[in-house]
PDB file of N, CA and C in Angstrom:
ATOM      1  N   MET A   1       1.269   2.120 -21.648  1.00 51.00           N
ATOM      2  CA  MET A   1       2.419   1.416 -21.110  1.00 51.00           C
ATOM      3  C   MET A   1       2.161   1.080 -19.649  1.00 51.00           C
ATOM      4  N   SER A   2       2.601  -0.094 -19.247  1.00 81.00           N
ATOM      5  CA  SER A   2       2.436  -0.476 -17.850  1.00 81.00           C
ATOM      6  C   SER A   2       3.794  -0.562 -17.164  1.00 81.00           C
ATOM      7  N   GLY A   3       3.750  -0.471 -15.865  1.00 89.00           N
ATOM      8  CA  GLY A   3       4.979  -0.488 -15.085  1.00 89.00           C
ATOM      9  C   GLY A   3       5.527   0.919 -14.899  1.00 89.00           C
ATOM     10  N   ILE A   4       6.568   0.998 -14.089  1.00 94.00           N
ATOM     11  CA  ILE A   4       7.208   2.281 -13.792  1.00 94.00           C
ATOM     12  C   ILE A   4       8.593   2.247 -14.417  1.00 94.00           C
ATOM     13  N   ASP A   5       8.849   3.131 -15.367  1.00 92.00           N
ATOM     14  CA  ASP A   5      10.079   3.046 -16.164  1.00 92.00           C
ATOM     15  C   ASP A   5      11.135   4.068 -15.753  1.00 92.00           C
ATOM     16  N   ARG A   6      11.173   4.407 -14.472  1.00 93.00           N
ATOM     17  CA  ARG A   6      12.234   5.284 -13.965  1.00 93.00           C
ATOM     18  C   ARG A   6      12.635   4.779 -12.581  1.00 93.00           C
ATOM     19  N   GLU A   7      13.730   5.278 -12.091  1.00 95.00           N
ATOM     20  CA  GLU A   7      14.185   4.844 -10.778  1.00 95.00           C
ATOM     21  C   GLU A   7      13.382   5.542  -9.691  1.00 95.00           C
ATOM     22  N   ILE A   8      12.845   4.744  -8.772  1.00 97.00           N
ATOM     23  CA  ILE A   8      12.148   5.271  -7.605  1.00 97.00           C
ATOM     24  C   ILE A   8      12.795   4.660  -6.367  1.00 97.00           C
ATOM     25  N   ILE A   9      12.644   5.343  -5.241  1.00 97.00           N
ATOM     26  CA  ILE A   9      13.322   4.948  -4.013  1.00 97.00           C
ATOM     27  C   ILE A   9      12.278   4.656  -2.945  1.00 97.00           C
ATOM     28  N   LEU A  10      12.400   3.523  -2.272  1.00 96.00           N
ATOM     29  CA  LEU A  10      11.482   3.157  -1.205  1.00 96.00           C
ATOM     30  C   LEU A  10      11.566   4.173  -0.070  1.00 96.00           C
ATOM     31  N   ASP A  11      10.424   4.661   0.384  1.00 96.00           N
ATOM     32  CA  ASP A  11      10.350   5.577   1.522  1.00 96.00           C
ATOM     33  C   ASP A  11      10.062   4.734   2.768  1.00 96.00           C
ATOM     34  N   PRO A  12      11.052   4.498   3.613  1.00 95.00           N
ATOM     35  CA  PRO A  12      10.878   3.589   4.756  1.00 95.00           C
ATOM     36  C   PRO A  12       9.922   4.100   5.830  1.00 95.00           C
ATOM     37  N   ARG A  13       9.561   5.374   5.792  1.00 94.00           N
ATOM     38  CA  ARG A  13       8.670   5.928   6.815  1.00 94.00           C
ATOM     39  C   ARG A  13       7.293   5.281   6.815  1.00 94.00           C
ATOM     40  N   HIS A  14       6.888   4.672   5.708  1.00 94.00           N
ATOM     41  CA  HIS A  14       5.528   4.144   5.595  1.00 94.00           C
ATOM     42  C   HIS A  14       5.446   2.624   5.753  1.00 94.00           C
ATOM     43  N   ILE A  15       6.552   1.954   5.926  1.00 96.00           N
ATOM     44  CA  ILE A  15       6.548   0.486   5.965  1.00 96.00           C
ATOM     45  C   ILE A  15       5.764  -0.052   7.153  1.00 96.00           C
ATOM     46  N   ALA A  16       6.074   0.406   8.355  1.00 96.00           N
ATOM     47  CA  ALA A  16       5.494  -0.180   9.569  1.00 96.00           C
ATOM     48  C   ALA A  16       3.976  -0.039   9.650  1.00 96.00           C
ATOM     49  N   LYS A  17       3.416   1.013   9.077  1.00 95.00           N
ATOM     50  CA  LYS A  17       1.963   1.170   9.189  1.00 95.00           C
ATOM     51  C   LYS A  17       1.192   0.238   8.255  1.00 95.00           C
ATOM     52  N   HIS A  18       1.924  -0.536   7.437  1.00 97.00           N
ATOM     53  CA  HIS A  18       1.265  -1.487   6.547  1.00 97.00           C
ATOM     54  C   HIS A  18       1.699  -2.926   6.817  1.00 97.00           C
ATOM     55  N   LEU A  19       2.224  -3.164   8.015  1.00 97.00           N
ATOM     56  CA  LEU A  19       2.608  -4.520   8.421  1.00 97.00           C
ATOM     57  C   LEU A  19       1.851  -4.897   9.696  1.00 97.00           C
ATOM     58  N   PRO A  20       1.433  -6.155   9.821  1.00 94.00           N
ATOM     59  CA  PRO A  20       0.631  -6.557  10.984  1.00 94.00           C
ATOM     60  C   PRO A  20       1.414  -6.445  12.298  1.00 94.00           C
ATOM     61  N   GLU A  21       0.632  -6.185  13.343  1.00 92.00           N
ATOM     62  CA  GLU A  21       1.150  -6.214  14.714  1.00 92.00           C
ATOM     63  C   GLU A  21       2.200  -5.155  15.038  1.00 92.00           C
ATOM     64  N   THR A  22       2.248  -4.064  14.315  1.00 97.00           N
ATOM     65  CA  THR A  22       3.221  -3.007  14.620  1.00 97.00           C
ATOM     66  C   THR A  22       2.553  -1.932  15.486  1.00 97.00           C
ATOM     67  N   PRO A  23       3.339  -1.186  16.249  1.00 97.00           N
ATOM     68  CA  PRO A  23       2.767  -0.086  17.031  1.00 97.00           C
ATOM     69  C   PRO A  23       2.039   0.941  16.152  1.00 97.00           C
ATOM     70  N   GLN A  24       2.521   1.149  14.941  1.00 96.00           N
ATOM     71  CA  GLN A  24       1.890   2.115  14.039  1.00 96.00           C
ATOM     72  C   GLN A  24       0.470   1.670  13.659  1.00 96.00           C
ATOM     73  N   VAL A  25       0.275   0.375  13.431  1.00 96.00           N
ATOM     74  CA  VAL A  25      -1.059  -0.146  13.117  1.00 96.00           C
ATOM     75  C   VAL A  25      -1.963   0.000  14.338  1.00 96.00           C
ATOM     76  N   GLN A  26      -1.442  -0.326  15.496  1.00 96.00           N
ATOM     77  CA  GLN A  26      -2.237  -0.202  16.724  1.00 96.00           C
ATOM     78  C   GLN A  26      -2.647   1.252  16.970  1.00 96.00           C
ATOM     79  N   ARG A  27      -1.768   2.196  16.675  1.00 96.00           N
ATOM     80  CA  ARG A  27      -2.080   3.611  16.842  1.00 96.00           C
ATOM     81  C   ARG A  27      -3.219   4.029  15.900  1.00 96.00           C
ATOM     82  N   LEU A  28      -3.169   3.584  14.640  1.00 95.00           N
ATOM     83  CA  LEU A  28      -4.256   3.894  13.696  1.00 95.00           C
ATOM     84  C   LEU A  28      -5.593   3.395  14.233  1.00 95.00           C
ATOM     85  N   LEU A  29      -5.603   2.171  14.741  1.00 96.00           N
ATOM     86  CA  LEU A  29      -6.845   1.586  15.245  1.00 96.00           C
ATOM     87  C   LEU A  29      -7.350   2.335  16.484  1.00 96.00           C
ATOM     88  N   ARG A  30      -6.457   2.717  17.392  1.00 95.00           N
ATOM     89  CA  ARG A  30      -6.845   3.494  18.581  1.00 95.00           C
ATOM     90  C   ARG A  30      -7.427   4.852  18.191  1.00 95.00           C
ATOM     91  N   GLN A  31      -6.941   5.411  17.079  1.00 96.00           N
ATOM     92  CA  GLN A  31      -7.439   6.702  16.594  1.00 96.00           C
ATOM     93  C   GLN A  31      -8.778   6.560  15.856  1.00 96.00           C
ATOM     94  N   GLY A  32      -9.285   5.331  15.751  1.00 96.00           N
ATOM     95  CA  GLY A  32     -10.551   5.101  15.068  1.00 96.00           C
ATOM     96  C   GLY A  32     -10.419   5.017  13.564  1.00 96.00           C
ATOM     97  N   ARG A  33      -9.205   4.803  13.079  1.00 96.00           N
ATOM     98  CA  ARG A  33      -8.951   4.701  11.636  1.00 96.00           C
ATOM     99  C   ARG A  33      -8.703   3.246  11.275  1.00 96.00           C
ATOM    100  N   SER A  34      -9.142   2.840  10.104  1.00 96.00           N
ATOM    101  CA  SER A  34      -8.876   1.481   9.653  1.00 96.00           C
ATOM    102  C   SER A  34      -7.401   1.347   9.270  1.00 96.00           C
ATOM    103  N   ALA A  35      -6.920   0.113   9.329  1.00 97.00           N
ATOM    104  CA  ALA A  35      -5.535  -0.171   8.943  1.00 97.00           C
ATOM    105  C   ALA A  35      -5.545  -1.121   7.759  1.00 97.00           C
ATOM    106  N   HIS A  36      -4.766  -0.784   6.729  1.00 97.00           N
ATOM    107  CA  HIS A  36      -4.603  -1.640   5.553  1.00 97.00           C
ATOM    108  C   HIS A  36      -3.211  -2.250   5.657  1.00 97.00           C
ATOM    109  N   VAL A  37      -3.145  -3.548   5.921  1.00 98.00           N
ATOM    110  CA  VAL A  37      -1.857  -4.195   6.160  1.00 98.00           C
ATOM    111  C   VAL A  37      -1.631  -5.353   5.190  1.00 98.00           C
ATOM    112  N   PHE A  38      -0.371  -5.549   4.849  1.00 98.00           N
ATOM    113  CA  PHE A  38       0.018  -6.704   4.044  1.00 98.00           C
ATOM    114  C   PHE A  38       0.071  -7.932   4.938  1.00 98.00           C
ATOM    115  N   ASN A  39       0.049  -9.110   4.330  1.00 98.00           N
ATOM    116  CA  ASN A  39       0.159 -10.344   5.099  1.00 98.00           C
ATOM    117  C   ASN A  39       1.474 -10.392   5.873  1.00 98.00           C
ATOM    118  N   ASN A  40       2.547  -9.898   5.248  1.00 97.00           N
ATOM    119  CA  ASN A  40       3.876  -9.883   5.870  1.00 97.00           C
ATOM    120  C   ASN A  40       4.805  -9.038   4.988  1.00 97.00           C
ATOM    121  N   LEU A  41       6.037  -8.871   5.449  1.00 97.00           N
ATOM    122  CA  LEU A  41       7.011  -8.050   4.719  1.00 97.00           C
ATOM    123  C   LEU A  41       7.348  -8.647   3.352  1.00 97.00           C
ATOM    124  N   VAL A  42       7.450  -9.954   3.272  1.00 98.00           N
ATOM    125  CA  VAL A  42       7.769 -10.606   1.988  1.00 98.00           C
ATOM    126  C   VAL A  42       6.680 -10.303   0.963  1.00 98.00           C
ATOM    127  N   THR A  43       5.425 -10.363   1.384  1.00 98.00           N
ATOM    128  CA  THR A  43       4.315 -10.047   0.479  1.00 98.00           C
ATOM    129  C   THR A  43       4.391  -8.594   0.045  1.00 98.00           C
ATOM    130  N   MET A  44       4.685  -7.701   0.976  1.00 98.00           N
ATOM    131  CA  MET A  44       4.809  -6.282   0.642  1.00 98.00           C
ATOM    132  C   MET A  44       5.871  -6.075  -0.436  1.00 98.00           C
ATOM    133  N   GLU A  45       7.006  -6.698  -0.277  1.00 97.00           N
ATOM    134  CA  GLU A  45       8.095  -6.556  -1.249  1.00 97.00           C
ATOM    135  C   GLU A  45       7.715  -7.152  -2.599  1.00 97.00           C
ATOM    136  N   ARG A  46       7.040  -8.305  -2.589  1.00 98.00           N
ATOM    137  CA  ARG A  46       6.620  -8.968  -3.832  1.00 98.00           C
ATOM    138  C   ARG A  46       5.602  -8.111  -4.582  1.00 98.00           C
ATOM    139  N   VAL A  47       4.666  -7.534  -3.858  1.00 98.00           N
ATOM    140  CA  VAL A  47       3.645  -6.675  -4.466  1.00 98.00           C
ATOM    141  C   VAL A  47       4.294  -5.428  -5.069  1.00 98.00           C
ATOM    142  N   ALA A  48       5.184  -4.804  -4.327  1.00 98.00           N
ATOM    143  CA  ALA A  48       5.865  -3.605  -4.838  1.00 98.00           C
ATOM    144  C   ALA A  48       6.589  -3.918  -6.143  1.00 98.00           C
ATOM    145  N   GLN A  49       7.319  -5.027  -6.178  1.00 97.00           N
ATOM    146  CA  GLN A  49       8.066  -5.384  -7.382  1.00 97.00           C
ATOM    147  C   GLN A  49       7.131  -5.662  -8.560  1.00 97.00           C
ATOM    148  N   ALA A  50       6.022  -6.349  -8.294  1.00 98.00           N
ATOM    149  CA  ALA A  50       5.066  -6.648  -9.374  1.00 98.00           C
ATOM    150  C   ALA A  50       4.453  -5.364  -9.941  1.00 98.00           C
ATOM    151  N   ILE A  51       4.145  -4.406  -9.078  1.00 98.00           N
ATOM    152  CA  ILE A  51       3.564  -3.144  -9.552  1.00 98.00           C
ATOM    153  C   ILE A  51       4.601  -2.330 -10.318  1.00 98.00           C
ATOM    154  N   ILE A  52       5.825  -2.295  -9.827  1.00 97.00           N
ATOM    155  CA  ILE A  52       6.887  -1.559 -10.525  1.00 97.00           C
ATOM    156  C   ILE A  52       7.094  -2.143 -11.920  1.00 97.00           C
ATOM    157  N   GLU A  53       7.014  -3.456 -12.034  1.00 96.00           N
ATOM    158  CA  GLU A  53       7.233  -4.111 -13.333  1.00 96.00           C
ATOM    159  C   GLU A  53       6.019  -4.064 -14.242  1.00 96.00           C
ATOM    160  N   GLY A  54       4.796  -4.107 -13.698  1.00 97.00           N
ATOM    161  CA  GLY A  54       3.643  -4.225 -14.577  1.00 97.00           C
ATOM    162  C   GLY A  54       2.381  -3.528 -14.134  1.00 97.00           C
ATOM    163  N   GLY A  55       2.471  -2.654 -13.141  1.00 96.00           N
ATOM    164  CA  GLY A  55       1.285  -1.960 -12.657  1.00 96.00           C
ATOM    165  C   GLY A  55       0.756  -0.942 -13.655  1.00 96.00           C
ATOM    166  N   GLU A  56      -0.516  -0.635 -13.539  1.00 96.00           N
ATOM    167  CA  GLU A  56      -1.167   0.325 -14.414  1.00 96.00           C
ATOM    168  C   GLU A  56      -1.218   1.698 -13.746  1.00 96.00           C
ATOM    169  N   PHE A  57      -0.890   2.728 -14.491  1.00 96.00           N
ATOM    170  CA  PHE A  57      -0.974   4.099 -14.002  1.00 96.00           C
ATOM    171  C   PHE A  57      -2.444   4.445 -13.785  1.00 96.00           C
ATOM    172  N   THR A  58      -2.791   4.944 -12.597  1.00 95.00           N
ATOM    173  CA  THR A  58      -4.186   5.272 -12.302  1.00 95.00           C
ATOM    174  C   THR A  58      -4.415   6.769 -12.110  1.00 95.00           C
ATOM    175  N   GLY A  59      -3.346   7.564 -12.180  1.00 95.00           N
ATOM    176  CA  GLY A  59      -3.506   9.003 -12.098  1.00 95.00           C
ATOM    177  C   GLY A  59      -2.704   9.630 -10.971  1.00 95.00           C
ATOM    178  N   VAL A  60      -2.841  10.946 -10.880  1.00 95.00           N
ATOM    179  CA  VAL A  60      -2.218  11.699  -9.794  1.00 95.00           C
ATOM    180  C   VAL A  60      -3.343  12.142  -8.881  1.00 95.00           C
ATOM    181  N   ILE A  61      -3.321  11.646  -7.658  1.00 94.00           N
ATOM    182  CA  ILE A  61      -4.383  11.921  -6.701  1.00 94.00           C
ATOM    183  C   ILE A  61      -3.757  12.403  -5.401  1.00 94.00           C
ATOM    184  N   ARG A  62      -4.234  13.538  -4.905  1.00 93.00           N
ATOM    185  CA  ARG A  62      -3.729  14.147  -3.667  1.00 93.00           C
ATOM    186  C   ARG A  62      -2.200  14.249  -3.657  1.00 93.00           C
ATOM    187  N   GLY A  63      -1.634  14.637  -4.811  1.00 93.00           N
ATOM    188  CA  GLY A  63      -0.210  14.899  -4.914  1.00 93.00           C
ATOM    189  C   GLY A  63       0.679  13.683  -5.114  1.00 93.00           C
ATOM    190  N   TYR A  64       0.098  12.498  -5.251  1.00 96.00           N
ATOM    191  CA  TYR A  64       0.884  11.284  -5.470  1.00 96.00           C
ATOM    192  C   TYR A  64       0.556  10.678  -6.824  1.00 96.00           C
ATOM    193  N   GLU A  65       1.589  10.309  -7.557  1.00 97.00           N
ATOM    194  CA  GLU A  65       1.433   9.538  -8.784  1.00 97.00           C
ATOM    195  C   GLU A  65       1.133   8.111  -8.337  1.00 97.00           C
ATOM    196  N   ARG A  66       0.127   7.468  -8.912  1.00 97.00           N
ATOM    197  CA  ARG A  66      -0.305   6.156  -8.421  1.00 97.00           C
ATOM    198  C   ARG A  66      -0.319   5.106  -9.532  1.00 97.00           C
ATOM    199  N   TYR A  67       0.136   3.919  -9.153  1.00 97.00           N
ATOM    200  CA  TYR A  67       0.130   2.749 -10.024  1.00 97.00           C
ATOM    201  C   TYR A  67      -0.466   1.602  -9.219  1.00 97.00           C
ATOM    202  N   GLY A  68      -1.229   0.744  -9.881  1.00 97.00           N
ATOM    203  CA  GLY A  68      -1.851  -0.345  -9.149  1.00 97.00           C
ATOM    204  C   GLY A  68      -1.963  -1.622  -9.948  1.00 97.00           C
ATOM    205  N   LEU A  69      -2.317  -2.676  -9.222  1.00 97.00           N
ATOM    206  CA  LEU A  69      -2.426  -4.001  -9.826  1.00 97.00           C
ATOM    207  C   LEU A  69      -3.317  -4.870  -8.948  1.00 97.00           C
ATOM    208  N   TYR A  70      -4.218  -5.625  -9.581  1.00 98.00           N
ATOM    209  CA  TYR A  70      -5.035  -6.612  -8.861  1.00 98.00           C
ATOM    210  C   TYR A  70      -4.270  -7.927  -8.790  1.00 98.00           C
ATOM    211  N   PHE A  71      -4.460  -8.663  -7.697  1.00 98.00           N
ATOM    212  CA  PHE A  71      -3.826  -9.966  -7.491  1.00 98.00           C
ATOM    213  C   PHE A  71      -4.908 -11.020  -7.306  1.00 98.00           C
ATOM    214  N   THR A  72      -4.631 -12.252  -7.686  1.00 97.00           N
ATOM    215  CA  THR A  72      -5.620 -13.328  -7.600  1.00 97.00           C
ATOM    216  C   THR A  72      -5.763 -13.861  -6.178  1.00 97.00           C
ATOM    217  N   GLN A  73      -4.731 -13.715  -5.368  1.00 97.00           N
ATOM    218  CA  GLN A  73      -4.793 -14.132  -3.965  1.00 97.00           C
ATOM    219  C   GLN A  73      -4.694 -12.890  -3.084  1.00 97.00           C
ATOM    220  N   ALA A  74      -5.295 -12.968  -1.906  1.00 98.00           N
ATOM    221  CA  ALA A  74      -5.260 -11.837  -0.979  1.00 98.00           C
ATOM    222  C   ALA A  74      -3.816 -11.495  -0.626  1.00 98.00           C
ATOM    223  N   ILE A  75      -3.485 -10.208  -0.704  1.00 98.00           N
ATOM    224  CA  ILE A  75      -2.137  -9.741  -0.379  1.00 98.00           C
ATOM    225  C   ILE A  75      -2.093  -9.125   1.016  1.00 98.00           C
ATOM    226  N   GLY A  76      -3.252  -8.903   1.586  1.00 98.00           N
ATOM    227  CA  GLY A  76      -3.328  -8.300   2.908  1.00 98.00           C
ATOM    228  C   GLY A  76      -4.767  -8.221   3.347  1.00 98.00           C
ATOM    229  N   TYR A  77      -5.019  -7.358   4.328  1.00 98.00           N
ATOM    230  CA  TYR A  77      -6.360  -7.221   4.853  1.00 98.00           C
ATOM    231  C   TYR A  77      -6.554  -5.842   5.471  1.00 98.00           C
ATOM    232  N   ARG A  78      -7.817  -5.438   5.518  1.00 97.00           N
ATOM    233  CA  ARG A  78      -8.210  -4.176   6.143  1.00 97.00           C
ATOM    234  C   ARG A  78      -8.789  -4.512   7.502  1.00 97.00           C
ATOM    235  N   ILE A  79      -8.287  -3.841   8.541  1.00 97.00           N
ATOM    236  CA  ILE A  79      -8.779  -4.063   9.899  1.00 97.00           C
ATOM    237  C   ILE A  79      -9.721  -2.926  10.264  1.00 97.00           C
ATOM    238  N   ASP A  80     -10.943  -3.268  10.627  1.00 96.00           N
ATOM    239  CA  ASP A  80     -11.929  -2.274  11.039  1.00 96.00           C
ATOM    240  C   ASP A  80     -11.624  -1.851  12.476  1.00 96.00           C
ATOM    241  N   PRO A  81     -11.551  -0.547  12.744  1.00 95.00           N
ATOM    242  CA  PRO A  81     -11.191  -0.093  14.088  1.00 95.00           C
ATOM    243  C   PRO A  81     -12.283  -0.344  15.133  1.00 95.00           C
ATOM    244  N   ASP A  82     -13.521  -0.478  14.705  1.00 93.00           N
ATOM    245  CA  ASP A  82     -14.621  -0.638  15.654  1.00 93.00           C
ATOM    246  C   ASP A  82     -14.735  -2.058  16.199  1.00 93.00           C
ATOM    247  N   ASP A  83     -14.648  -3.040  15.300  1.00 92.00           N
ATOM    248  CA  ASP A  83     -14.847  -4.418  15.752  1.00 92.00           C
ATOM    249  C   ASP A  83     -13.654  -5.336  15.488  1.00 92.00           C
ATOM    250  N   GLY A  84     -12.597  -4.807  14.861  1.00 87.00           N
ATOM    251  CA  GLY A  84     -11.419  -5.625  14.577  1.00 87.00           C
ATOM    252  C   GLY A  84     -11.613  -6.600  13.432  1.00 87.00           C
ATOM    253  N   PHE A  85     -12.767  -6.544  12.770  1.00 94.00           N
ATOM    254  CA  PHE A  85     -13.048  -7.442  11.653  1.00 94.00           C
ATOM    255  C   PHE A  85     -12.066  -7.190  10.520  1.00 94.00           C
ATOM    256  N   SER A  86     -11.603  -8.259   9.881  1.00 96.00           N
ATOM    257  CA  SER A  86     -10.644  -8.153   8.781  1.00 96.00           C
ATOM    258  C   SER A  86     -11.302  -8.484   7.447  1.00 96.00           C
ATOM    259  N   THR A  87     -11.026  -7.654   6.453  1.00 97.00           N
ATOM    260  CA  THR A  87     -11.516  -7.864   5.096  1.00 97.00           C
ATOM    261  C   THR A  87     -10.307  -8.120   4.199  1.00 97.00           C
ATOM    262  N   PRO A  88     -10.291  -9.225   3.446  1.00 98.00           N
ATOM    263  CA  PRO A  88      -9.145  -9.490   2.567  1.00 98.00           C
ATOM    264  C   PRO A  88      -9.009  -8.444   1.471  1.00 98.00           C
ATOM    265  N   LEU A  89      -7.766  -8.135   1.111  1.00 98.00           N
ATOM    266  CA  LEU A  89      -7.470  -7.140   0.086  1.00 98.00           C
ATOM    267  C   LEU A  89      -6.708  -7.791  -1.078  1.00 98.00           C
ATOM    268  N   PHE A  90      -7.107  -7.446  -2.300  1.00 98.00           N
ATOM    269  CA  PHE A  90      -6.537  -8.045  -3.498  1.00 98.00           C
ATOM    270  C   PHE A  90      -5.890  -7.027  -4.430  1.00 98.00           C
ATOM    271  N   TYR A  91      -5.881  -5.766  -4.058  1.00 98.00           N
ATOM    272  CA  TYR A  91      -5.343  -4.712  -4.915  1.00 98.00           C
ATOM    273  C   TYR A  91      -4.155  -4.060  -4.212  1.00 98.00           C
ATOM    274  N   GLY A  92      -3.075  -3.862  -4.951  1.00 98.00           N
ATOM    275  CA  GLY A  92      -1.910  -3.178  -4.423  1.00 98.00           C
ATOM    276  C   GLY A  92      -1.692  -1.875  -5.164  1.00 98.00           C
ATOM    277  N   GLU A  93      -1.238  -0.863  -4.434  1.00 98.00           N
ATOM    278  CA  GLU A  93      -1.015   0.447  -5.037  1.00 98.00           C
ATOM    279  C   GLU A  93       0.341   0.995  -4.603  1.00 98.00           C
ATOM    280  N   VAL A  94       1.089   1.513  -5.571  1.00 98.00           N
ATOM    281  CA  VAL A  94       2.333   2.222  -5.293  1.00 98.00           C
ATOM    282  C   VAL A  94       2.045   3.704  -5.453  1.00 98.00           C
ATOM    283  N   LYS A  95       2.409   4.478  -4.407  1.00 97.00           N
ATOM    284  CA  LYS A  95       2.264   5.936  -4.439  1.00 97.00           C
ATOM    285  C   LYS A  95       3.663   6.537  -4.526  1.00 97.00           C
ATOM    286  N   ILE A  96       3.851   7.452  -5.477  1.00 97.00           N
ATOM    287  CA  ILE A  96       5.157   8.086  -5.690  1.00 97.00           C
ATOM    288  C   ILE A  96       5.006   9.585  -5.471  1.00 97.00           C
ATOM    289  N   ASP A  97       5.876  10.144  -4.610  1.00 97.00           N
ATOM    290  CA  ASP A  97       5.812  11.579  -4.345  1.00 97.00           C
ATOM    291  C   ASP A  97       6.679  12.356  -5.334  1.00 97.00           C
ATOM    292  N   ALA A  98       6.748  13.662  -5.163  1.00 95.00           N
ATOM    293  CA  ALA A  98       7.476  14.542  -6.085  1.00 95.00           C
ATOM    294  C   ALA A  98       8.979  14.295  -6.090  1.00 95.00           C
ATOM    295  N   GLU A  99       9.510  13.663  -5.032  1.00 96.00           N
ATOM    296  CA  GLU A  99      10.951  13.359  -4.965  1.00 96.00           C
ATOM    297  C   GLU A  99      11.259  11.927  -5.407  1.00 96.00           C
ATOM    298  N   ASN A 100      10.307  11.265  -6.069  1.00 97.00           N
ATOM    299  CA  ASN A 100      10.448   9.884  -6.553  1.00 97.00           C
ATOM    300  C   ASN A 100      10.619   8.868  -5.434  1.00 97.00           C
ATOM    301  N   ARG A 101      10.084   9.195  -4.237  1.00 97.00           N
ATOM    302  CA  ARG A 101      10.033   8.224  -3.143  1.00 97.00           C
ATOM    303  C   ARG A 101       8.686   7.523  -3.241  1.00 97.00           C
ATOM    304  N   TYR A 102       8.681   6.218  -2.970  1.00 97.00           N
ATOM    305  CA  TYR A 102       7.433   5.478  -3.078  1.00 97.00           C
ATOM    306  C   TYR A 102       7.149   4.668  -1.828  1.00 97.00           C
ATOM    307  N   HIS A 103       5.881   4.341  -1.662  1.00 97.00           N
ATOM    308  CA  HIS A 103       5.478   3.325  -0.704  1.00 97.00           C
ATOM    309  C   HIS A 103       4.307   2.558  -1.299  1.00 97.00           C
ATOM    310  N   VAL A 104       4.122   1.357  -0.800  1.00 98.00           N
ATOM    311  CA  VAL A 104       3.125   0.449  -1.358  1.00 98.00           C
ATOM    312  C   VAL A 104       2.059   0.201  -0.296  1.00 98.00           C
ATOM    313  N   ILE A 105       0.804   0.086  -0.772  1.00 97.00           N
ATOM    314  CA  ILE A 105      -0.358  -0.048   0.112  1.00 97.00           C
ATOM    315  C   ILE A 105      -1.278  -1.133  -0.423  1.00 97.00           C
ATOM    316  N   PRO A 106      -1.783  -2.018   0.462  1.00 98.00           N
ATOM    317  CA  PRO A 106      -2.841  -2.929   0.030  1.00 98.00           C
ATOM    318  C   PRO A 106      -4.180  -2.194   0.127  1.00 98.00           C
ATOM    319  N   ARG A 107      -5.031  -2.367  -0.869  1.00 96.00           N
ATOM    320  CA  ARG A 107      -6.291  -1.614  -0.914  1.00 96.00           C
ATOM    321  C   ARG A 107      -7.422  -2.503  -1.412  1.00 96.00           C
ATOM    322  N   THR A 108      -8.630  -1.986  -1.302  1.00 93.00           N
ATOM    323  CA  THR A 108      -9.789  -2.702  -1.845  1.00 93.00           C
ATOM    324  C   THR A 108      -9.913  -2.468  -3.349  1.00 93.00           C
ATOM    325  N   ARG A 109      -9.514  -1.250  -3.787  1.00 93.00           N
ATOM    326  CA  ARG A 109      -9.631  -0.874  -5.207  1.00 93.00           C
ATOM    327  C   ARG A 109      -8.770   0.364  -5.447  1.00 93.00           C
ATOM    328  N   PRO A 110      -8.631   0.786  -6.692  1.00 90.00           N
ATOM    329  CA  PRO A 110      -7.845   1.997  -6.965  1.00 90.00           C
ATOM    330  C   PRO A 110      -8.427   3.230  -6.281  1.00 90.00           C
ATOM    331  N   SER A 111      -7.556   4.183  -5.964  1.00 82.00           N
ATOM    332  CA  SER A 111      -8.008   5.449  -5.347  1.00 82.00           C
ATOM    333  C   SER A 111      -8.899   6.216  -6.298  1.00 82.00           C
TER     334      SER A 111
END
């Protein structure tokens, strides 16, 4: 079965670190960590809805239930902390914690 067939609640704590030009993204880059960001908030919301409706379960990894979906057009990009180079991302992943809170991440591939 694909999609998520129960009620889950968006966890707003993770939104800003996956949107371009936010202080949270800048902090990740200053710490030497790459940032995976969506093109914009509308894309983030569209990806989340598509995964909730038709994403494939990929397992429980590091305490999160994960669902994902590949997209034909880039949904975001990965920013390299060393040179600022951006790599387009075509895979979206929803992570759900034990309290049924979720957040969505653009990725290169499933975890």
